[in-house]
Amino acid sequence: MATSKLQAVNTLLSIVGEAPVNSLTPPLTGDTALADRTIDEISTEVQSEGWSWNKRIYKQIPLDANGHSTLSSATLGVRFNPISYPSQRFVLRGTKLYDRVTSDYDLRDSLGVAMTGGTSDIIAEVVEELAWDSVPETGRRYIIIRAGRIFANRLVTSSSIESYTAEDEQNALKILKRTEDMAENNNFISGPDDMYGGRVVTTFGPDILNR
């Protein structure tokens, strides 16, 4: 059975000898509030690395009336295929794409970008933060253990607690990475099967140096 957010919070509380709580209904106070915030903080940190379960391929980045990209507020990162975009001209600032060549958020005049209505032909892999219930169990396990180590260090100074959870954290990370490798079918030559929408993109257009 997948670990609920309540179980995760109670796991952190148990590490420092606190009694479990029955609900996470606001307002949360004291150590319970700190445990909940720590789990959210570490969940964002872990998910920002980008895993098979929180990445999606955008084959057309939507733009608003000002030509600005309209990505989800849950966007944590954007990656571009270095073969298709060798100059890496587009970067993420906040939740918008920024053209480093034109020094502008307006992508309508960016060289190498074609427009179709309100969408561009920019292809990107977007990392998005998922709610706790959408994170797979291996991810939850690693988040809990890492959050538990940080939570304990914030409340108490116990080397025995720190060393125990540090070992658990490494084991949980190994399991998470092993399941990730299986999910993405990684290979050291060309990367995962679904990398940027395909294993390797080798079709170069006349605008390749402008991308």
XYZ file of N, CA and C in Angstrom:
633
model
N 0.845 -1.198 0.000
C 0.000 0.000 0.000
C 0.876 1.242 0.000
N 0.520 2.218 -0.821
C 1.306 3.440 -0.912
C 1.228 4.236 0.386
N 2.321 4.903 0.723
C 2.411 5.686 1.950
C 1.658 7.005 1.795
N 0.715 7.265 2.679
C -0.049 8.508 2.623
C 0.775 9.655 3.197
N 0.328 10.881 2.938
C 1.025 12.051 3.490
C 0.971 12.029 5.012
N -0.164 11.595 5.576
C -0.286 11.504 7.028
C 0.733 10.517 7.596
N 0.881 9.373 6.947
C 1.867 8.391 7.403
C 3.281 8.955 7.301
N 3.530 9.713 6.249
C 4.852 10.317 6.072
C 5.160 11.288 7.213
N 4.201 12.135 7.550
C 4.393 13.086 8.647
C 4.618 12.355 9.961
N 3.840 11.322 10.205
C 3.993 10.563 11.449
C 5.326 9.830 11.511
N 5.845 9.433 10.364
C 7.177 8.814 10.343
C 8.227 9.813 10.821
N 8.136 11.050 10.333
C 9.079 12.078 10.774
C 8.933 12.364 12.267
N 7.713 12.428 12.725
C 7.492 12.692 14.153
C 8.072 11.572 15.018
N 7.939 10.332 14.543
C 8.450 9.200 15.326
C 9.969 9.225 15.437
N 10.636 9.774 14.435
C 12.101 9.843 14.452
C 12.598 10.656 15.641
N 11.841 11.695 16.005
C 12.261 12.554 17.121
C 11.470 12.258 18.393
N 10.768 11.123 18.409
C 10.077 10.697 19.617
C 8.765 11.381 19.879
N 8.156 11.974 18.852
C 6.862 12.632 19.031
C 5.721 11.666 18.743
N 4.591 11.901 19.392
C 3.419 11.054 19.187
C 2.809 11.323 17.809
N 2.197 10.308 17.194
C 1.567 10.508 15.879
C 0.319 11.377 15.987
N -0.057 11.961 14.868
C -1.282 12.766 14.809
C -2.309 12.005 13.969
N -3.556 12.358 14.117
C -4.637 11.664 13.430
C -5.086 12.344 12.143
N -4.641 13.581 11.945
C -5.121 14.330 10.791
C -4.125 15.436 10.417
N -4.167 15.828 9.153
C -3.351 16.963 8.692
C -4.242 18.151 8.332
N -5.411 18.177 8.922
C -6.332 19.278 8.684
C -5.762 20.570 9.267
N -5.671 21.641 8.481
C -5.146 22.913 8.994
C -6.040 23.468 10.095
N -5.464 24.308 10.953
C -4.057 24.742 10.959
C -3.173 23.738 11.702
N -1.997 23.468 11.133
C -1.027 22.605 11.794
C -0.106 23.475 12.648
N 0.347 22.910 13.757
C 1.195 23.674 14.668
C 2.406 22.861 15.094
N 3.377 23.546 15.672
C 4.528 22.901 16.285
C 5.302 21.973 15.359
N 5.698 20.836 15.909
C 6.514 19.876 15.161
C 5.753 19.267 13.991
N 4.434 19.156 14.120
C 3.635 18.614 13.020
C 3.709 19.528 11.797
N 3.598 20.817 12.028
C 3.689 21.773 10.931
C 5.075 21.742 10.301
N 6.111 21.637 11.143
C 7.476 21.585 10.626
C 7.703 20.318 9.808
N 7.177 19.193 10.284
C 7.320 17.933 9.551
C 6.626 18.010 8.201
N 5.441 18.573 8.177
C 4.686 18.708 6.929
C 5.417 19.612 5.945
N 5.936 20.738 6.425
C 6.664 21.672 5.554
C 7.957 21.041 5.039
N 8.610 20.269 5.896
C 9.864 19.636 5.485
C 9.622 18.618 4.378
N 8.554 17.851 4.493
C 8.223 16.879 3.443
C 7.925 17.600 2.132
N 7.162 18.678 2.188
C 6.864 19.449 0.972
C 8.147 20.012 0.361
N 9.019 20.528 1.202
C 10.284 21.114 0.742
C 11.147 20.068 0.036
N 11.290 18.892 0.653
C 12.142 17.849 0.082
C 11.478 17.218 -1.139
N 10.159 17.150 -1.148
C 9.458 16.634 -2.315
C 9.750 17.507 -3.531
N 9.706 18.831 -3.346
C 10.023 19.743 -4.439
C 11.470 19.574 -4.877
N 12.371 19.449 -3.912
C 13.799 19.279 -4.220
C 14.043 18.015 -5.033
N 13.477 16.904 -4.587
C 13.688 15.622 -5.268
C 13.056 15.644 -6.656
N 11.840 16.156 -6.756
C 11.151 16.168 -8.042
C 11.816 17.096 -9.050
N 12.507 18.127 -8.569
C 13.153 19.064 -9.481
C 14.274 18.402 -10.282
N 14.760 17.251 -9.828
C 15.786 16.528 -10.577
C 15.225 15.962 -11.878
N 13.932 15.717 -11.909
C 13.286 15.188 -13.114
C 13.384 13.680 -13.192
N 12.245 13.020 -13.104
C 12.167 11.559 -13.172
C 11.157 11.174 -14.252
N 11.147 9.908 -14.608
C 10.242 9.478 -15.680
C 8.789 9.780 -15.344
N 8.469 9.787 -14.064
C 7.083 9.960 -13.643
C 6.656 11.412 -13.475
N 7.582 12.368 -13.577
C 7.136 13.769 -13.487
C 7.688 14.620 -14.629
N 7.954 13.957 -15.760
C 8.370 14.673 -16.963
C 7.357 14.461 -18.069
N 7.182 15.461 -18.884
C 6.308 15.340 -20.040
C 6.947 16.062 -21.217
N 6.632 15.593 -22.418
C 7.179 16.192 -23.625
C 6.169 17.173 -24.213
N 6.611 18.404 -24.373
C 5.812 19.405 -25.081
C 6.322 19.469 -26.513
N 5.481 19.113 -27.473
C 5.872 19.217 -28.873
C 5.481 20.563 -29.456
N 4.664 21.283 -28.722
C 4.298 22.649 -29.094
C 4.117 23.449 -27.815
N 5.016 24.384 -27.562
C 4.912 25.226 -26.378
C 3.876 26.320 -26.631
N 2.801 26.380 -25.847
C 1.786 27.420 -26.066
C 2.302 28.791 -25.650
N 1.873 29.828 -26.381
C 2.256 31.201 -26.089
C 1.013 32.045 -25.841
N 1.156 33.070 -24.991
C 0.025 33.961 -24.745
C 0.022 35.099 -25.775
N -0.843 36.076 -25.568
C -0.991 37.164 -26.540
C 0.277 38.003 -26.680
N 1.148 37.953 -25.668
C 2.392 38.711 -25.707
C 3.562 37.885 -26.229
N 3.272 36.650 -26.644
C 4.330 35.788 -27.125
C 5.114 35.108 -26.035
N 4.620 35.204 -24.787
C 5.293 34.559 -23.666
C 4.808 33.113 -23.535
N 5.713 32.228 -23.167
C 5.327 30.828 -22.975
C 4.389 30.714 -21.787
N 3.424 29.800 -21.888
C 2.451 29.608 -20.805
C 2.587 28.195 -20.275
N 3.581 28.004 -19.438
C 3.801 26.703 -18.807
C 3.068 26.645 -17.475
N 2.860 25.433 -16.998
C 2.157 25.229 -15.732
C 2.901 25.878 -14.571
N 2.145 26.324 -13.562
C 2.766 26.893 -12.360
C 3.544 25.827 -11.587
N 3.325 24.558 -11.920
C 4.044 23.463 -11.266
C 5.366 23.143 -11.958
N 5.722 23.929 -12.984
C 6.951 23.673 -13.739
C 8.183 23.891 -12.860
N 9.049 22.880 -12.819
C 10.286 22.952 -12.035
C 11.524 23.078 -12.910
N 11.406 22.682 -14.160
C 12.556 22.745 -15.049
C 12.160 22.433 -16.480
N 12.985 22.873 -17.419
C 12.764 22.608 -18.841
C 14.090 22.182 -19.449
N 14.042 21.130 -20.256
C 15.248 20.627 -20.901
C 15.029 20.571 -22.403
N 16.082 20.929 -23.136
C 16.017 20.918 -24.586
C 17.032 19.932 -25.140
N 16.659 19.301 -26.225
C 17.574 18.384 -26.900
C 18.778 19.172 -27.403
N 19.996 18.865 -26.913
C 21.179 19.637 -27.332
C 21.515 19.470 -28.811
N 20.968 18.431 -29.450
C 21.208 18.246 -30.879
C 20.316 19.189 -31.681
N 19.060 19.293 -31.272
C 18.128 20.188 -31.965
C 18.342 21.649 -31.595
N 18.823 21.895 -30.370
C 19.038 23.262 -29.892
C 20.468 23.386 -29.351
N 21.464 23.350 -30.230
C 22.860 23.331 -29.786
C 23.307 24.580 -29.031
N 22.687 25.732 -29.312
C 23.109 26.959 -28.634
C 22.474 27.096 -27.253
N 21.469 26.240 -26.963
C 20.756 26.314 -25.685
C 20.296 27.756 -25.413
N 19.675 28.366 -26.429
C 19.284 29.775 -26.323
C 18.103 29.974 -25.391
N 17.276 28.941 -25.204
C 16.098 29.082 -24.359
C 16.380 28.550 -22.956
N 16.055 29.361 -21.953
C 16.218 28.959 -20.561
C 14.928 29.266 -19.810
N 14.774 28.629 -18.653
C 13.578 28.852 -17.837
C 13.872 29.909 -16.792
N 13.036 30.948 -16.773
C 13.085 31.967 -15.736
C 11.717 32.015 -15.083
N 11.666 31.644 -13.814
C 10.363 31.484 -13.173
C 9.652 30.317 -13.836
N 8.516 30.589 -14.446
C 7.815 29.550 -15.210
C 7.661 29.962 -16.671
N 8.540 30.859 -17.134
C 8.500 31.297 -18.529
C 9.823 30.995 -19.215
N 9.755 30.725 -20.524
C 10.970 30.547 -21.313
C 11.524 31.918 -21.691
N 12.831 32.019 -21.653
C 13.513 33.275 -21.963
C 14.520 33.016 -23.077
N 14.504 33.873 -24.100
C 15.434 33.765 -25.216
C 16.684 34.569 -24.877
N 17.790 33.872 -24.657
C 19.023 34.548 -24.260
C 19.653 35.341 -25.404
N 19.308 34.978 -26.645
C 19.874 35.678 -27.797
C 19.194 37.039 -27.982
N 17.862 37.048 -27.924
C 17.122 38.306 -28.103
C 16.897 39.039 -26.780
N 17.255 38.379 -25.662
C 17.047 38.958 -24.326
C 15.591 39.348 -24.118
N 14.703 38.393 -24.415
C 13.271 38.703 -24.367
C 12.477 37.444 -24.028
N 11.315 37.657 -23.396
C 10.382 36.562 -23.148
C 9.466 36.335 -24.346
N 9.399 37.333 -25.224
C 8.567 37.217 -26.420
C 9.287 36.304 -27.417
N 8.709 35.133 -27.653
C 9.371 34.138 -28.500
C 8.907 34.186 -29.948
N 7.999 35.091 -30.273
C 7.436 35.115 -31.622
C 8.468 35.498 -32.676
N 9.464 36.277 -32.290
C 10.473 36.708 -33.250
C 11.785 35.951 -33.113
N 11.782 34.903 -32.301
C 13.005 34.117 -32.128
C 13.306 33.340 -33.406
N 14.531 33.427 -33.882
C 14.923 32.699 -35.081
C 14.797 31.199 -34.853
N 14.283 30.499 -35.855
C 14.146 29.051 -35.735
C 12.866 28.607 -35.074
N 11.996 29.568 -34.697
C 10.728 29.227 -34.054
C 9.589 29.522 -35.017
N 8.822 28.499 -35.337
C 7.661 28.659 -36.219
C 6.397 28.717 -35.371
N 5.462 29.554 -35.784
C 4.218 29.725 -35.043
C 3.047 29.125 -35.812
N 2.151 28.479 -35.058
C 0.888 27.989 -35.601
C -0.201 28.438 -34.649
N -0.888 29.498 -35.013
C -1.887 30.043 -34.102
C -1.211 30.553 -32.847
N -1.640 30.015 -31.703
C -1.060 30.434 -30.425
C -0.025 29.491 -29.885
N 0.521 28.633 -30.731
C 1.546 27.696 -30.267
C 2.806 27.811 -31.114
N 3.930 27.444 -30.513
C 5.214 27.454 -31.204
C 5.613 26.009 -31.492
N 6.650 25.851 -32.318
C 7.122 24.503 -32.613
C 8.300 24.109 -31.725
N 8.492 24.840 -30.607
C 9.567 24.518 -29.678
C 9.240 23.200 -28.976
N 10.160 22.261 -29.031
C 9.991 20.957 -28.373
C 10.843 20.947 -27.114
N 10.246 20.604 -26.005
C 10.981 20.598 -24.743
C 10.451 19.511 -23.822
N 11.322 19.082 -22.939
C 10.939 18.153 -21.879
C 10.739 18.982 -20.617
N 9.534 18.952 -20.074
C 9.193 19.793 -18.930
C 9.065 18.943 -17.671
N 9.748 19.390 -16.625
C 9.675 18.722 -15.315
C 8.623 19.439 -14.487
N 7.634 18.698 -14.013
C 6.546 19.297 -13.255
C 6.420 18.654 -11.874
N 6.092 19.482 -10.889
C 5.924 18.970 -9.528
C 4.550 18.305 -9.398
N 4.549 17.085 -8.874
C 3.310 16.340 -8.679
C 2.858 16.426 -7.228
N 1.553 16.302 -7.030
C 1.017 16.204 -5.679
C 1.478 14.900 -5.053
N 1.487 14.838 -3.735
C 2.003 13.664 -3.018
C 1.370 12.365 -3.509
N 0.077 12.358 -3.709
C -0.622 11.128 -4.091
C -0.257 10.654 -5.499
N 0.368 11.510 -6.297
C 0.757 11.126 -7.652
C 2.210 10.650 -7.739
N 2.956 10.802 -6.667
C 4.354 10.363 -6.640
C 4.387 8.851 -6.395
N 5.155 8.086 -7.178
C 5.223 6.637 -6.952
C 5.866 6.307 -5.605
N 5.629 5.105 -5.123
C 6.071 4.729 -3.782
C 7.583 4.816 -3.610
N 8.352 4.457 -4.634
C 9.801 4.554 -4.490
C 10.232 6.005 -4.293
N 9.551 6.919 -4.970
C 9.840 8.329 -4.780
C 9.423 8.795 -3.400
N 8.263 8.374 -2.940
C 7.789 8.759 -1.600
C 8.757 8.261 -0.531
N 9.228 7.031 -0.696
C 10.126 6.441 0.289
C 11.404 7.266 0.413
N 11.970 7.636 -0.715
C 13.201 8.430 -0.670
C 12.939 9.810 -0.069
N 11.837 10.436 -0.456
C 11.497 11.753 0.087
C 11.341 11.688 1.606
N 10.646 10.670 2.092
C 10.416 10.530 3.534
C 11.729 10.387 4.289
N 12.601 9.532 3.779
C 13.857 9.285 4.492
C 14.759 10.511 4.470
N 14.846 11.156 3.324
C 15.667 12.370 3.244
C 15.062 13.480 4.109
N 13.752 13.620 4.042
C 13.083 14.635 4.872
C 13.264 14.310 6.355
N 13.215 13.019 6.705
C 13.383 12.617 8.101
C 14.742 12.994 8.636
N 15.769 12.820 7.819
C 17.126 13.179 8.235
C 17.239 14.674 8.477
N 16.689 15.474 7.572
C 16.768 16.926 7.708
C 15.920 17.404 8.878
N 14.735 16.821 9.018
C 13.833 17.184 10.112
C 14.487 16.911 11.465
N 15.118 15.749 11.595
C 15.774 15.405 12.852
C 16.929 16.346 13.149
N 17.685 16.717 12.119
C 18.810 17.626 12.328
C 18.348 19.017 12.732
N 17.157 19.398 12.302
C 16.643 20.717 12.651
C 16.145 20.772 14.091
N 15.719 19.615 14.604
C 15.131 19.584 15.946
C 16.106 19.130 17.015
N 16.934 18.150 16.690
C 17.850 17.581 17.684
C 19.223 17.410 17.068
N 20.227 17.241 17.921
C 21.585 16.977 17.461
C 21.972 15.588 17.936
N 21.572 14.581 17.164
C 21.865 13.199 17.515
C 22.609 12.541 16.371
N 23.874 12.200 16.573
C 24.665 11.564 15.523
C 24.135 10.185 15.189
N 23.515 9.510 16.161
C 22.978 8.175 15.900
C 21.795 8.242 14.960
N 20.928 9.246 15.146
C 19.795 9.428 14.239
C 20.296 9.793 12.851
N 21.273 10.715 12.795
C 21.766 11.185 11.497
C 22.416 10.058 10.711
N 23.265 9.261 11.347
C 23.960 8.206 10.616
C 22.990 7.123 10.160
N 22.003 6.818 10.983
C 21.019 5.799 10.606
C 20.211 6.237 9.396
N 19.696 7.466 9.404
C 18.878 7.920 8.289
C 19.721 8.210 7.043
N 20.994 8.561 7.231
C 21.868 8.765 6.075
C 22.039 7.461 5.305
N 22.199 6.359 6.033
C 22.330 5.054 5.380
C 21.031 4.682 4.683
N 19.920 4.912 5.354
C 18.620 4.624 4.747
C 18.396 5.469 3.503
N 18.829 6.724 3.558
C 18.647 7.626 2.422
C 19.379 7.106 1.193
N 20.603 6.643 1.381
C 21.374 6.118 0.257
C 20.737 4.865 -0.324
N 20.229 3.997 0.541
C 19.565 2.780 0.059
C 18.305 3.105 -0.710
N 17.532 4.053 -0.192
C 16.291 4.437 -0.867
C 16.585 5.079 -2.218
N 17.659 5.871 -2.292
C 18.028 6.515 -3.555
C 18.456 5.474 -4.590
N 19.164 4.453 -4.156
C 19.578 3.385 -5.067
C 18.362 2.686 -5.667
N 17.376 2.403 -4.817
C 16.154 1.735 -5.290
C 15.415 2.635 -6.268
N 15.319 3.928 -5.943
C 14.626 4.878 -6.808
C 15.312 4.966 -8.162
N 16.640 5.030 -8.178
C 17.368 5.120 -9.439
C 17.272 3.831 -10.241
N 17.225 2.692 -9.546
C 17.110 1.417 -10.246
C 15.769 1.309 -10.949
N 14.690 1.714 -10.273
C 13.365 1.674 -10.908
C 13.281 2.701 -12.028
N 13.998 3.817 -11.883
C 14.023 4.845 -12.925
C 14.700 4.317 -14.184
N 15.810 3.620 -14.016
C 16.512 3.049 -15.167
C 15.617 2.074 -15.922
N 14.869 1.276 -15.168
C 13.970 0.313 -15.819
C 12.837 1.029 -16.535
N 12.325 2.103 -15.943
C 11.195 2.834 -16.534
C 11.605 3.545 -17.818
N 12.834 4.084 -17.857
C 13.259 4.864 -19.010
C 14.035 4.048 -20.034
N 14.345 2.807 -19.712
C 15.100 1.947 -20.636
C 16.375 2.654 -21.086
N 17.128 3.159 -20.082
C 18.331 3.923 -20.399
C 19.393 3.074 -21.088
N 20.107 3.714 -22.025
C 21.294 3.094 -22.584
C 22.344 4.165 -22.756
N 23.602 3.786 -22.486
C 24.637 4.786 -22.313
C 24.988 5.516 -23.602
N 24.560 5.021 -24.750
C 24.884 5.671 -26.023
C 23.868 6.745 -26.363
N 22.578 6.394 -26.289
C 21.563 7.326 -26.789
C 20.573 7.797 -25.751
N 20.737 7.352 -24.494
C 19.838 7.837 -23.468
C 18.526 7.078 -23.462
N 17.522 7.587 -22.715
C 16.235 6.909 -22.606
C 15.457 6.907 -23.913
N 14.546 5.930 -24.034
C 13.752 5.794 -25.253
C 12.971 7.045 -25.589
N 12.415 7.708 -24.571
C 11.522 8.827 -24.841
C 12.196 10.178 -24.632
N 13.518 10.194 -24.678
C 14.228 11.436 -24.446
C 13.851 12.494 -25.475
N 13.239 13.594 -24.977
C 12.837 14.707 -25.829
C 11.954 14.258 -26.979
N 11.150 13.222 -26.764
C 10.209 12.805 -27.789
C 10.761 11.770 -28.739
N 11.959 11.279 -28.536
C 12.532 10.259 -29.409
C 13.932 9.937 -28.953
N 14.463 8.792 -29.360
C 15.770 8.388 -28.851
C 16.852 9.384 -29.253
N 17.008 9.666 -30.520
C 17.982 10.656 -30.972
C 17.391 11.418 -32.148
N 17.495 12.728 -32.119
C 17.004 13.543 -33.225
C 18.203 13.976 -34.056
N 18.253 13.578 -35.324
C 19.417 13.879 -36.150
C 19.055 14.625 -37.432
N 17.840 15.166 -37.492
C 17.427 15.931 -38.669
C 17.739 17.403 -38.435
N 18.649 17.951 -39.204
C 19.056 19.320 -39.012
C 18.463 20.212 -40.106
N 17.773 21.273 -39.705
C 17.233 22.220 -40.666
C 18.217 23.345 -40.909
N 17.915 24.233 -41.843
C 18.821 25.350 -42.147
C 18.972 26.325 -41.008
N 18.057 26.273 -40.024
C 18.108 27.214 -38.913
C 18.812 26.641 -37.694
N 19.510 25.511 -37.838
C 20.018 24.802 -36.683
C 20.942 25.662 -35.820
N 21.755 26.529 -36.430
C 22.691 27.333 -35.657
C 22.008 28.494 -34.958
N 20.760 28.760 -35.309
C 20.029 29.846 -34.689
C 19.201 29.395 -33.485
N 19.121 28.084 -33.277
C 18.253 27.591 -32.226
C 18.914 27.700 -30.855
